[in-house]
Tab-separated table of C-alpha atoms and ligand atoms in Angstrom:
chain	number	residue	atom	x	y	z
D	21	UNK	CA	103.730	77.444	63.024
D	22	UNK	CA	100.833	79.506	61.627
D	23	UNK	CA	101.467	83.188	60.870
D	24	UNK	CA	100.075	85.088	63.811
D	25	UNK	CA	98.954	88.666	63.761
D	26	UNK	CA	97.575	89.458	67.189
D	27	UNK	CA	95.319	92.292	68.200
D	28	UNK	CA	95.653	93.002	71.937
D	29	UNK	CA	93.376	95.431	73.709
D	30	UNK	CA	94.075	96.541	77.277
D	31	UNK	CA	91.918	98.117	79.958
D	32	UNK	CA	93.578	101.442	80.841
D	33	UNK	CA	94.992	100.545	84.262
D	34	UNK	CA	98.643	100.046	85.257
D	35	UNK	CA	97.964	96.557	86.577
D	36	UNK	CA	96.565	95.511	83.187
D	37	UNK	CA	99.081	97.389	81.033
D	38	UNK	CA	102.219	95.836	82.569
D	39	UNK	CA	101.422	92.135	82.121
D	40	UNK	CA	99.867	92.724	78.693
D	41	UNK	CA	102.925	94.569	77.404
D	42	UNK	CA	105.073	91.737	78.676
D	43	UNK	CA	102.773	89.242	77.026
D	44	UNK	CA	103.057	91.139	73.730
D	45	UNK	CA	106.853	90.942	73.947
D	46	UNK	CA	106.612	87.238	74.780
D	47	UNK	CA	104.361	86.590	71.756
D	48	UNK	CA	106.877	88.298	69.491
D	49	UNK	CA	109.899	86.491	70.907
D	50	UNK	CA	107.971	83.217	70.504
D	51	UNK	CA	107.467	83.751	66.784
D	52	UNK	CA	104.328	85.884	66.300
D	53	UNK	CA	104.576	87.855	63.065
D	54	UNK	CA	103.055	91.014	64.494
D	55	UNK	CA	101.287	92.358	67.573
D	56	UNK	CA	99.081	95.454	67.603
D	57	UNK	CA	98.472	96.644	71.140
D	58	UNK	CA	95.679	99.125	71.796
D	59	UNK	CA	94.713	101.220	74.752
D	60	UNK	CA	93.037	104.550	75.349
D	61	UNK	CA	94.604	107.768	74.106
D	62	UNK	CA	94.861	109.235	77.607
D	63	UNK	CA	96.808	106.223	78.876
D	64	UNK	CA	98.929	105.989	75.728
D	65	UNK	CA	100.023	109.611	76.169
D	66	UNK	CA	100.943	109.026	79.801
D	67	UNK	CA	103.312	106.134	79.080
D	68	UNK	CA	106.782	107.636	78.946
D	69	UNK	CA	108.875	104.526	78.325
D	70	UNK	CA	106.996	102.724	75.537
D	71	UNK	CA	108.810	99.664	74.183
D	72	UNK	CA	110.033	99.942	70.618
D	73	UNK	CA	110.103	96.622	68.825
D	74	UNK	CA	109.914	96.182	65.049
D	75	UNK	CA	106.937	93.803	65.219
D	76	UNK	CA	104.984	95.722	67.839
D	77	UNK	CA	102.598	98.590	67.086
D	78	UNK	CA	101.057	100.583	69.917
D	79	UNK	CA	97.784	102.072	68.804
D	80	UNK	CA	95.688	104.477	70.885
D	81	UNK	CA	91.952	105.016	70.577
D	82	UNK	CA	89.722	107.629	72.133
D	83	UNK	CA	87.377	106.551	74.923
D	84	UNK	CA	85.836	110.017	74.869
D	85	UNK	CA	87.875	111.101	77.905
D	86	UNK	CA	91.197	112.093	76.386
D	87	UNK	CA	92.092	114.174	79.447
D	88	UNK	CA	91.321	111.235	81.734
D	89	UNK	CA	88.340	110.113	83.765
D	90	UNK	CA	88.707	110.580	87.488
D	91	UNK	CA	86.611	108.191	89.524
D	92	UNK	CA	85.459	109.887	92.718
D	93	UNK	CA	82.477	109.151	94.968
D	94	UNK	CA	80.545	111.783	92.965
D	95	UNK	CA	81.298	110.536	89.456
D	96	UNK	CA	79.245	107.920	87.687
D	97	UNK	CA	81.466	105.089	86.423
D	98	UNK	CA	78.731	103.810	84.109
D	99	UNK	CA	79.149	107.025	82.126
D	100	UNK	CA	82.747	106.055	81.441
D	101	UNK	CA	82.069	102.347	80.876
D	102	UNK	CA	79.297	103.062	78.354
D	103	UNK	CA	81.439	105.443	76.346
D	104	UNK	CA	84.468	103.130	76.460
D	105	UNK	CA	82.327	100.272	75.183
D	106	UNK	CA	80.670	102.285	72.412
D	107	UNK	CA	83.824	103.892	71.062
D	108	UNK	CA	85.984	100.814	71.731
D	109	UNK	CA	83.609	98.523	69.840
D	110	UNK	CA	83.618	100.868	66.857
D	111	UNK	CA	87.416	101.118	66.942
D	112	UNK	CA	88.017	97.359	67.211
D	113	UNK	CA	85.484	96.592	64.460
D	114	UNK	CA	87.023	99.118	62.043
D	115	UNK	CA	90.525	97.921	62.826
D	116	UNK	CA	89.721	94.241	62.219
D	117	UNK	CA	87.957	95.054	58.939
D	118	UNK	CA	90.638	97.402	57.614
D	119	UNK	CA	93.462	94.960	58.451
D	120	UNK	CA	91.634	92.272	56.466
D	121	UNK	CA	91.108	94.643	53.542
D	122	UNK	CA	94.805	95.482	53.504
D	123	UNK	CA	95.641	91.790	53.212
D	124	UNK	CA	97.090	91.575	56.711
D	125	UNK	CA	94.192	90.157	58.717
D	126	UNK	CA	94.421	89.631	62.438
D	127	UNK	CA	94.418	86.004	63.475
D	128	UNK	CA	93.292	86.450	67.084
D	129	UNK	CA	92.034	89.131	69.463
D	130	UNK	CA	93.303	89.025	73.042
D	131	UNK	CA	91.573	91.264	75.556
D	132	UNK	CA	91.956	91.994	79.250
D	133	UNK	CA	89.353	91.986	81.981
D	134	UNK	CA	86.229	94.144	81.537
D	135	UNK	CA	86.716	94.576	77.778
D	136	UNK	CA	84.337	91.737	76.888
D	137	UNK	CA	82.670	93.939	74.269
D	138	UNK	CA	85.872	93.628	72.225
D	139	UNK	CA	85.413	89.844	72.195
D	140	UNK	CA	81.802	90.300	71.154
D	141	UNK	CA	82.858	92.526	68.246
D	142	UNK	CA	85.560	90.059	67.164
D	143	UNK	CA	83.179	87.120	67.324
D	144	UNK	CA	80.752	88.989	65.097
D	145	UNK	CA	83.555	89.148	62.515
D	146	UNK	CA	84.554	85.477	63.008
D	147	UNK	CA	87.880	86.370	64.592
D	148	UNK	CA	89.005	83.966	67.368
D	149	UNK	CA	89.457	85.461	70.820
D	150	UNK	CA	91.219	84.746	74.095
D	151	UNK	CA	90.905	86.476	77.447
D	152	UNK	CA	94.131	87.496	79.184
D	153	UNK	CA	93.262	87.107	82.869
D	154	UNK	CA	95.508	89.380	84.945
D	155	UNK	CA	94.474	87.986	88.327
D	156	UNK	CA	95.114	84.517	89.779
D	157	UNK	CA	93.260	81.478	88.444
D	158	UNK	CA	91.720	81.036	91.902
D	159	UNK	CA	89.976	84.402	91.584
D	160	UNK	CA	88.739	83.464	88.113
D	161	UNK	CA	87.194	80.320	89.620
D	162	UNK	CA	85.634	82.107	92.591
D	163	UNK	CA	83.942	84.695	90.372
D	164	UNK	CA	82.794	81.963	87.997
D	165	UNK	CA	81.167	80.079	90.875
D	166	UNK	CA	79.579	83.249	92.211
D	167	UNK	CA	77.728	83.681	88.902
D	168	UNK	CA	77.052	79.955	88.447
D	169	UNK	CA	75.027	78.720	91.363
D	170	UNK	CA	77.203	79.433	94.397
D	171	UNK	CA	76.121	82.987	95.114
D	172	UNK	CA	74.141	82.130	98.265
D	173	UNK	CA	76.692	79.642	99.552
D	174	UNK	CA	79.509	82.164	99.197
D	175	UNK	CA	77.658	84.854	101.037
D	176	UNK	CA	75.871	82.926	103.748
D	177	UNK	CA	78.592	80.776	105.340
D	178	UNK	CA	81.453	81.599	107.658
D	179	UNK	CA	83.689	79.127	105.885
D	180	UNK	CA	83.102	77.260	102.635
D	181	UNK	CA	84.770	75.138	100.007
D	182	UNK	CA	84.366	75.425	96.271
D	183	UNK	CA	84.607	72.513	93.825
D	184	UNK	CA	88.157	71.861	92.712
D	185	UNK	CA	89.800	74.428	94.987
D	186	UNK	CA	92.081	72.867	97.612
D	187	UNK	CA	91.460	75.245	100.503
D	188	UNK	CA	88.475	76.709	102.282
D	189	UNK	CA	87.557	80.353	102.137
D	190	UNK	CA	85.781	82.792	104.374
D	191	UNK	CA	83.945	85.930	103.208
D	192	UNK	CA	86.939	88.118	104.030
D	193	UNK	CA	89.014	86.095	101.526
D	194	UNK	CA	86.645	86.837	98.643
D	195	UNK	CA	87.210	89.539	96.049
D	196	UNK	CA	85.625	92.418	97.939
D	197	UNK	CA	83.282	93.477	95.148
D	198	UNK	CA	81.356	90.195	95.575
D	199	UNK	CA	80.313	91.087	99.127
D	200	UNK	CA	76.908	92.757	99.429
D	201	UNK	CA	78.308	95.115	102.065
D	202	UNK	CA	80.532	96.690	99.402
D	203	UNK	CA	77.673	97.746	97.189
D	204	UNK	CA	80.162	97.784	94.326
D	205	UNK	CA	79.082	98.658	90.797
D	206	UNK	CA	82.054	96.639	89.524
D	207	UNK	CA	80.232	93.355	90.116
D	208	UNK	CA	77.815	94.084	87.267
D	209	UNK	CA	80.747	94.505	84.841
D	210	UNK	CA	82.205	91.206	85.985
D	211	UNK	CA	78.813	89.626	85.447
D	212	UNK	CA	78.773	90.907	81.861
D	213	UNK	CA	82.291	89.568	81.412
D	214	UNK	CA	81.314	86.084	82.615
D	215	UNK	CA	78.072	86.042	80.608
D	216	UNK	CA	80.167	86.823	77.555
D	217	UNK	CA	82.398	83.821	78.336
D	218	UNK	CA	79.257	81.654	78.681
D	219	UNK	CA	78.449	82.331	75.034
D	220	UNK	CA	81.583	80.533	73.879
D	221	UNK	CA	82.201	76.802	74.064
D	222	UNK	CA	85.302	76.229	76.209
D	223	UNK	CA	86.709	79.762	75.931
D	224	UNK	CA	90.481	80.168	76.051
D	225	UNK	CA	91.707	82.035	79.104
D	226	UNK	CA	95.400	82.844	79.338
D	227	UNK	CA	96.307	83.354	82.982
D	228	UNK	CA	99.211	85.333	84.401
D	229	UNK	CA	100.091	82.521	86.787
D	230	UNK	CA	101.893	79.194	86.535
D	231	UNK	CA	101.032	75.549	86.914
D	232	UNK	CA	102.963	74.839	90.123
D	233	UNK	CA	101.476	77.858	91.882
D	234	UNK	CA	97.787	77.016	91.442
D	235	UNK	CA	97.614	73.492	89.977
D	236	UNK	CA	94.059	72.739	91.108
D	237	UNK	CA	92.646	76.162	90.253
D	238	UNK	CA	93.742	75.779	86.622
D	239	UNK	CA	91.355	72.834	86.231
D	240	UNK	CA	88.588	73.706	88.681
D	241	UNK	CA	86.158	75.042	86.048
D	242	UNK	CA	85.687	72.486	83.283
D	243	UNK	CA	83.933	74.970	81.043
D	244	UNK	CA	87.148	76.962	80.576
D	245	UNK	CA	90.302	76.212	78.634
D	246	UNK	CA	92.673	77.777	81.180
D	247	UNK	CA	96.262	78.209	79.984
D	248	UNK	CA	98.823	79.428	82.538
D	249	UNK	CA	101.472	81.513	80.763
D	250	UNK	CA	102.983	83.517	83.634
D	251	UNK	CA	104.759	85.004	85.366
D	252	UNK	CA	104.583	87.929	82.948
D	253	UNK	CA	107.743	89.652	84.168
D	254	UNK	CA	110.503	91.347	82.133
D	255	UNK	CA	112.903	88.723	80.833
D	256	UNK	CA	115.958	90.059	82.705
D	257	UNK	CA	114.266	89.161	86.030
D	258	UNK	CA	112.869	85.803	84.938
D	259	UNK	CA	114.544	83.721	82.267
D	260	UNK	CA	117.459	86.074	81.576
D	261	UNK	CA	117.055	85.481	77.826
D	262	UNK	CA	116.994	89.195	77.105
D	263	UNK	CA	119.044	91.114	79.658
D	264	UNK	CA	117.995	94.416	78.071
D	265	UNK	CA	114.373	93.673	78.912
D	266	UNK	CA	114.422	95.273	82.353
D	267	UNK	CA	111.073	97.068	82.388
D	268	UNK	CA	107.517	96.483	81.224
D	269	UNK	CA	107.685	99.752	79.309
D	270	UNK	CA	104.271	100.938	80.378
D	271	UNK	CA	104.735	103.329	83.313
D	272	UNK	CA	101.894	105.821	83.477
D	273	UNK	CA	103.556	107.598	86.421
D	274	UNK	CA	106.853	109.453	86.281
D	275	UNK	CA	109.764	107.484	87.733
D	276	UNK	CA	111.581	109.012	90.706
D	277	UNK	CA	115.371	109.092	90.662
D	278	UNK	CA	117.910	107.553	92.976
D	279	UNK	CA	116.223	104.325	94.153
D	280	UNK	CA	118.955	101.986	92.926
D	281	UNK	CA	121.718	104.198	94.327
D	282	UNK	CA	119.997	104.335	97.710
D	283	UNK	CA	119.388	100.577	97.748
D	284	UNK	CA	123.060	99.975	96.883
D	285	UNK	CA	123.995	101.640	100.180
D	286	UNK	CA	121.843	99.330	102.318
D	287	UNK	CA	122.791	95.989	103.848
D	288	UNK	CA	121.624	92.712	102.333
D	289	UNK	CA	117.912	91.944	102.911
D	290	UNK	CA	117.614	94.870	105.332
D	291	UNK	CA	115.093	97.093	103.487
D	292	UNK	CA	111.310	97.125	103.825
D	293	UNK	CA	109.830	98.104	100.461
D	294	UNK	CA	106.345	99.654	100.715
D	295	UNK	CA	103.895	100.229	97.875
D	296	UNK	CA	100.141	100.116	97.404
D	297	UNK	CA	100.205	99.989	93.612
D	298	UNK	CA	98.629	102.393	91.193
D	299	UNK	CA	95.089	102.615	92.487
D	300	UNK	CA	94.729	102.383	96.260
D	301	UNK	CA	94.381	105.690	98.085
D	302	UNK	CA	94.911	105.561	101.861
D	303	UNK	CA	93.604	108.077	104.343
D	304	UNK	CA	96.078	110.402	105.986
D	305	UNK	CA	95.432	108.692	109.333
D	306	UNK	CA	96.269	105.301	107.838
D	307	UNK	CA	99.436	106.715	106.286
D	308	UNK	CA	100.493	108.136	109.659
D	309	UNK	CA	100.065	104.677	111.212
D	310	UNK	CA	102.211	103.089	108.504
D	311	UNK	CA	104.810	105.835	108.990
D	312	UNK	CA	104.895	105.156	112.729
D	313	UNK	CA	105.434	101.441	112.160
D	314	UNK	CA	108.211	102.074	109.648
D	315	UNK	CA	109.984	104.576	111.876
D	316	UNK	CA	109.792	102.202	114.847
D	317	UNK	CA	110.686	98.940	113.122
D	318	UNK	CA	114.399	99.652	112.978
D	319	UNK	CA	114.847	98.826	109.301
D	320	UNK	CA	115.567	101.159	106.417
D	321	UNK	CA	112.554	101.505	104.112
D	322	UNK	CA	111.707	102.578	100.584
D	323	UNK	CA	108.140	103.873	100.422
D	324	UNK	CA	106.207	104.733	97.268
D	325	UNK	CA	103.728	107.528	97.996
D	326	UNK	CA	102.073	108.410	94.685
D	327	UNK	CA	100.201	111.438	95.852
D	328	UNK	CA	99.189	113.038	99.114
D	329	UNK	CA	96.650	115.774	99.515
D	330	UNK	CA	97.968	116.638	102.937
D	331	UNK	CA	101.577	116.309	104.087
D	332	UNK	CA	102.435	113.688	106.717
D	333	UNK	CA	103.395	115.079	110.114
D	334	UNK	CA	106.633	113.055	110.226
D	335	UNK	CA	107.805	113.645	106.674
D	336	UNK	CA	111.252	114.914	107.670
D	337	UNK	CA	111.920	111.956	109.915
D	338	UNK	CA	110.806	109.615	107.129
D	339	UNK	CA	113.247	111.190	104.684
D	340	UNK	CA	116.032	110.836	107.273
D	341	UNK	CA	115.489	107.173	108.101
D	342	UNK	CA	114.300	105.919	104.735
D	343	UNK	CA	113.570	106.971	101.189
D	344	UNK	CA	110.206	108.203	99.939
D	345	UNK	CA	109.497	108.289	96.191
D	346	UNK	CA	106.447	108.871	94.004
D	347	UNK	CA	107.069	105.903	91.644
D	348	UNK	CA	109.885	103.432	91.092
D	349	UNK	CA	110.757	100.538	88.842
D	350	UNK	CA	109.233	97.974	91.163
D	351	UNK	CA	110.684	94.936	89.418
D	352	UNK	CA	114.162	96.431	89.793
D	353	UNK	CA	113.587	97.274	93.442
D	354	UNK	CA	112.261	93.830	94.324
D	355	UNK	CA	115.190	92.110	92.638
D	356	UNK	CA	117.725	94.219	94.546
D	357	UNK	CA	119.779	92.244	97.090
D	358	UNK	CA	119.038	94.728	99.888
D	359	UNK	CA	115.246	94.246	99.902
D	360	UNK	CA	114.104	91.938	102.708
D	361	UNK	CA	110.345	92.342	102.679
D	362	UNK	CA	107.482	93.913	100.716
D	363	UNK	CA	104.656	95.663	102.559
D	364	UNK	CA	102.092	95.395	99.780
D	365	UNK	CA	98.410	95.793	98.966
D	366	UNK	CA	98.710	92.428	97.173
D	367	UNK	CA	97.668	93.556	93.727
D	368	UNK	CA	98.259	90.495	91.568
D	369	UNK	CA	101.238	91.966	89.695
D	370	UNK	CA	102.915	93.066	92.910
D	371	UNK	CA	102.319	89.629	94.400
D	372	UNK	CA	103.812	87.863	91.366
D	373	UNK	CA	106.754	90.245	91.169
D	374	UNK	CA	107.555	89.685	94.841
D	375	UNK	CA	107.199	85.941	94.427
D	376	UNK	CA	109.521	85.868	91.402
D	377	UNK	CA	112.122	87.813	93.400
D	378	UNK	CA	111.799	85.561	96.441
D	379	UNK	CA	110.836	88.523	98.658
D	380	UNK	CA	108.504	87.647	101.585
D	381	UNK	CA	105.434	89.853	101.973
D	382	UNK	CA	103.448	91.666	104.602
D	383	UNK	CA	100.023	91.661	102.996
D	384	UNK	CA	97.870	94.720	103.544
D	385	UNK	CA	94.955	94.133	101.136
D	386	UNK	CA	92.396	96.869	100.651
D	387	UNK	CA	89.839	95.613	98.104
D	388	UNK	CA	89.113	93.541	94.983
D	389	UNK	CA	91.212	90.397	94.345
D	390	UNK	CA	93.809	91.675	96.845
D	391	UNK	CA	91.824	89.936	99.606
D	392	UNK	CA	92.139	86.519	97.945
D	393	UNK	CA	95.759	87.097	96.937
D	394	UNK	CA	96.632	87.958	100.542
D	395	UNK	CA	94.871	84.807	101.777
D	396	UNK	CA	97.018	82.672	99.453
D	397	UNK	CA	100.222	84.519	100.385
D	398	UNK	CA	99.645	83.778	104.050
D	399	UNK	CA	97.796	80.446	104.206
D	400	UNK	CA	98.467	78.600	100.974
D	401	UNK	CA	101.984	79.489	99.858
D	402	UNK	CA	103.092	80.720	103.302
D	403	UNK	CA	105.352	83.379	101.827
D	404	UNK	CA	104.180	86.194	104.050
D	405	UNK	CA	101.812	87.293	106.781
D	406	UNK	CA	98.526	89.111	106.415
D	407	UNK	CA	97.560	92.118	108.447
D	408	UNK	CA	94.852	91.443	110.989
D	409	UNK	CA	91.438	92.216	109.478
D	410	UNK	CA	90.403	94.129	112.564
D	411	UNK	CA	90.580	97.873	112.306
D	412	UNK	CA	89.935	100.549	114.902
D	413	UNK	CA	86.722	102.583	114.944
D	414	UNK	CA	88.073	104.873	112.203
D	415	UNK	CA	88.586	101.899	109.886
D	416	UNK	CA	92.353	102.137	110.305
D	417	UNK	CA	94.902	99.366	110.909
D	418	UNK	CA	97.069	100.648	113.723
D	419	UNK	CA	100.831	101.039	113.704
D	420	UNK	CA	101.280	98.343	116.352
D	421	UNK	CA	99.698	95.669	114.131
D	422	UNK	CA	101.744	96.773	111.119
D	423	UNK	CA	104.913	96.712	113.186
D	424	UNK	CA	104.050	93.228	114.512
D	425	UNK	CA	103.738	91.912	110.957
D	426	UNK	CA	106.990	93.564	109.876
D	427	UNK	CA	108.782	91.995	112.854
D	428	UNK	CA	107.298	88.594	112.030
D	429	UNK	CA	108.745	88.695	108.510
D	430	UNK	CA	111.983	90.621	109.076
D	431	UNK	CA	112.947	89.065	112.429
D	432	UNK	CA	114.728	85.831	113.327
D	433	UNK	CA	111.758	83.863	114.611
D	434	UNK	CA	110.282	80.646	113.245
D	435	UNK	CA	107.720	82.460	111.121
D	436	UNK	CA	110.378	84.592	109.440
D	437	UNK	CA	112.402	81.508	108.626
D	438	UNK	CA	109.365	79.710	107.252
D	439	UNK	CA	108.323	82.554	104.941
D	440	UNK	CA	111.892	83.088	103.714
D	441	UNK	CA	112.270	79.404	102.955
D	442	UNK	CA	108.977	79.279	101.086
D	443	UNK	CA	109.683	82.522	99.243
D	444	UNK	CA	112.902	80.950	97.917
D	445	UNK	CA	111.004	77.810	96.957
D	446	UNK	CA	108.356	79.687	94.971
D	447	UNK	CA	110.977	81.876	93.345
D	448	UNK	CA	112.585	78.679	92.061
D	449	UNK	CA	109.245	77.332	90.810
D	450	UNK	CA	108.439	80.623	89.061
D	451	UNK	CA	111.820	80.642	87.311
D	452	UNK	CA	111.322	77.031	86.332
D	453	UNK	CA	107.914	77.779	84.787
D	454	UNK	CA	109.183	80.783	82.830
D	455	UNK	CA	112.420	79.393	81.436
D	456	UNK	CA	112.842	77.733	78.053
D	457	UNK	CA	111.113	74.363	78.228
D	458	UNK	CA	109.279	75.370	81.438
D	459	UNK	CA	105.534	74.784	81.827
D	460	UNK	CA	104.443	78.328	80.915
D	461	UNK	CA	106.773	78.541	77.955
D	462	UNK	CA	105.510	75.189	76.672
D	463	UNK	CA	101.904	76.303	77.154
D	464	UNK	CA	102.496	79.447	75.136
D	465	UNK	CA	104.176	77.502	72.340
D	466	UNK	CA	101.251	75.054	72.275
D	467	UNK	CA	98.794	77.963	72.148
D	468	UNK	CA	100.680	79.415	69.186
D	469	UNK	CA	101.021	76.081	67.423
D	470	UNK	CA	97.287	75.411	67.497
D	471	UNK	CA	96.293	78.781	66.108
D	472	UNK	CA	92.624	78.050	66.722
D	473	UNK	CA	92.266	79.790	70.099
D	474	UNK	CA	88.864	78.535	71.045
D	475	UNK	CA	85.710	79.345	69.218
D	476	UNK	CA	84.930	81.989	66.635
D	477	UNK	CA	81.312	81.160	65.830
H	525	UDP	N1	104.605	99.579	90.071
H	525	UDP	C1	105.775	100.211	89.700
H	525	UDP	N2	106.272	101.170	90.514
H	525	UDP	C2	105.701	101.539	91.682
H	525	UDP	C3	104.516	100.875	92.069
H	525	UDP	C4	104.002	99.893	91.249
H	525	UDP	O1	106.357	99.910	88.651
H	525	UDP	O2	106.230	102.441	92.328
H	525	UDP	C5	104.026	98.561	89.173
H	525	UDP	C6	104.201	97.168	89.707
H	525	UDP	O3	105.445	96.665	89.302
H	525	UDP	C7	103.012	96.435	89.117
H	525	UDP	C8	101.967	97.517	88.908
H	525	UDP	O4	102.644	98.765	89.027
H	525	UDP	O5	103.369	95.825	87.896
H	525	UDP	C9	100.853	97.502	89.919
H	525	UDP	O6	100.011	96.426	89.663
H	525	UDP	P1	99.276	95.634	90.816
H	525	UDP	O7	98.459	94.583	90.166
H	525	UDP	O8	100.244	95.175	91.826
H	525	UDP	O9	98.383	96.713	91.548
H	525	UDP	P2	97.299	97.796	91.033
H	525	UDP	O10	98.062	98.996	90.682
H	525	UDP	O11	96.575	97.191	89.862
H	525	UDP	O12	96.448	97.990	92.238
């Protein structure tokens, strides 16, 4: 096998950090000589449980916002993106050159979503690159089509099919930033990302997914060399090869205490786990509706509430009937025997983590790829139910609808049985893909054996 020295650069978001850290560990355990993993100084400082491995170096760089950049309706994201690109490009270029001068050149740059400028810099220095796609392959395909001739079709029809994808989609299943009604600035960054991929012949895209989960989506776009290498989950919860590997090691929020102890006290599959990931902020009214549903559903619940500007009216009752924390080790929680269902925003990592643990979901997507992930959870894999799209005049999903979905998954009806059965099935397939000799493990070994990683013109 060639000697690999990887340079990994991550966008500073929890949902990008976790799978990339796991990927770095996987590269090392699969024989890579060294991995240098870079992210912004602000994020680096926030991570309290960084992994320490002899062949792994974590290297921060300044994006010009070392105290953080808070995105609010009044801030201009392009200010941040421009500075990140300028400083990041300089950093990556210097790092690649100095490593070569020291006689330890990098052999490949791997970058996550929205850091396409890093690939551009690497290509300029003839270093091969690969994109680590931290969303499902289906979303990769949809965005590709959007920028390659299907824009009008996607936005003008009530229901449509895309080449190579085995199910039809409606606008509400699309990544929300593609919809004109969202007026999202993010779409222009995705466009840059996909234009950057167009420059390369058959670019390598490593996807945090696995063959049996999205077989058609892996091959839908001929122009890409898509390599499924997921699920990127700590080894203890997947292949069991390293039982000490129980966390990603990238938490940018402080862990609350007592989750495991509380879960130990609950009956098997009785708990509703609730989390909206690291990014989503819900209105107080929406939170009150969720609280109502949880208090009425008759099940114990563990609810992650990262921050709240205003206290919930029923806080005391919530603390009595369930447990409320500001952050937990989600992979540990989901693998606990007492968890029966995950009320989730369907971020891709949360979806994969739930799937690996065989926990059925109540999908409550808010934006971005969550919409497509939720569609697949409900209609394609049938491992959960999706909240009704309809909201009341305040844009809020009401407690009654949330409660209905919780009952559907936690109850004894036909639907509950179906989603539990399928959740077990996909858990098995995920384990199969991740274990030694499984499809994802083989794909990673083949990627490492080739050592060419696509083009480096
Ligand atoms: N997570 C966690 N503890 C929590 C909530 C979330 O460790 O209390 C982790 C979760 O395991 C996942 C990540 O944060 O790996 C969230 O990523 P996801 O893609 O689901 O959502 P995002 O935060 O990007 O919206």
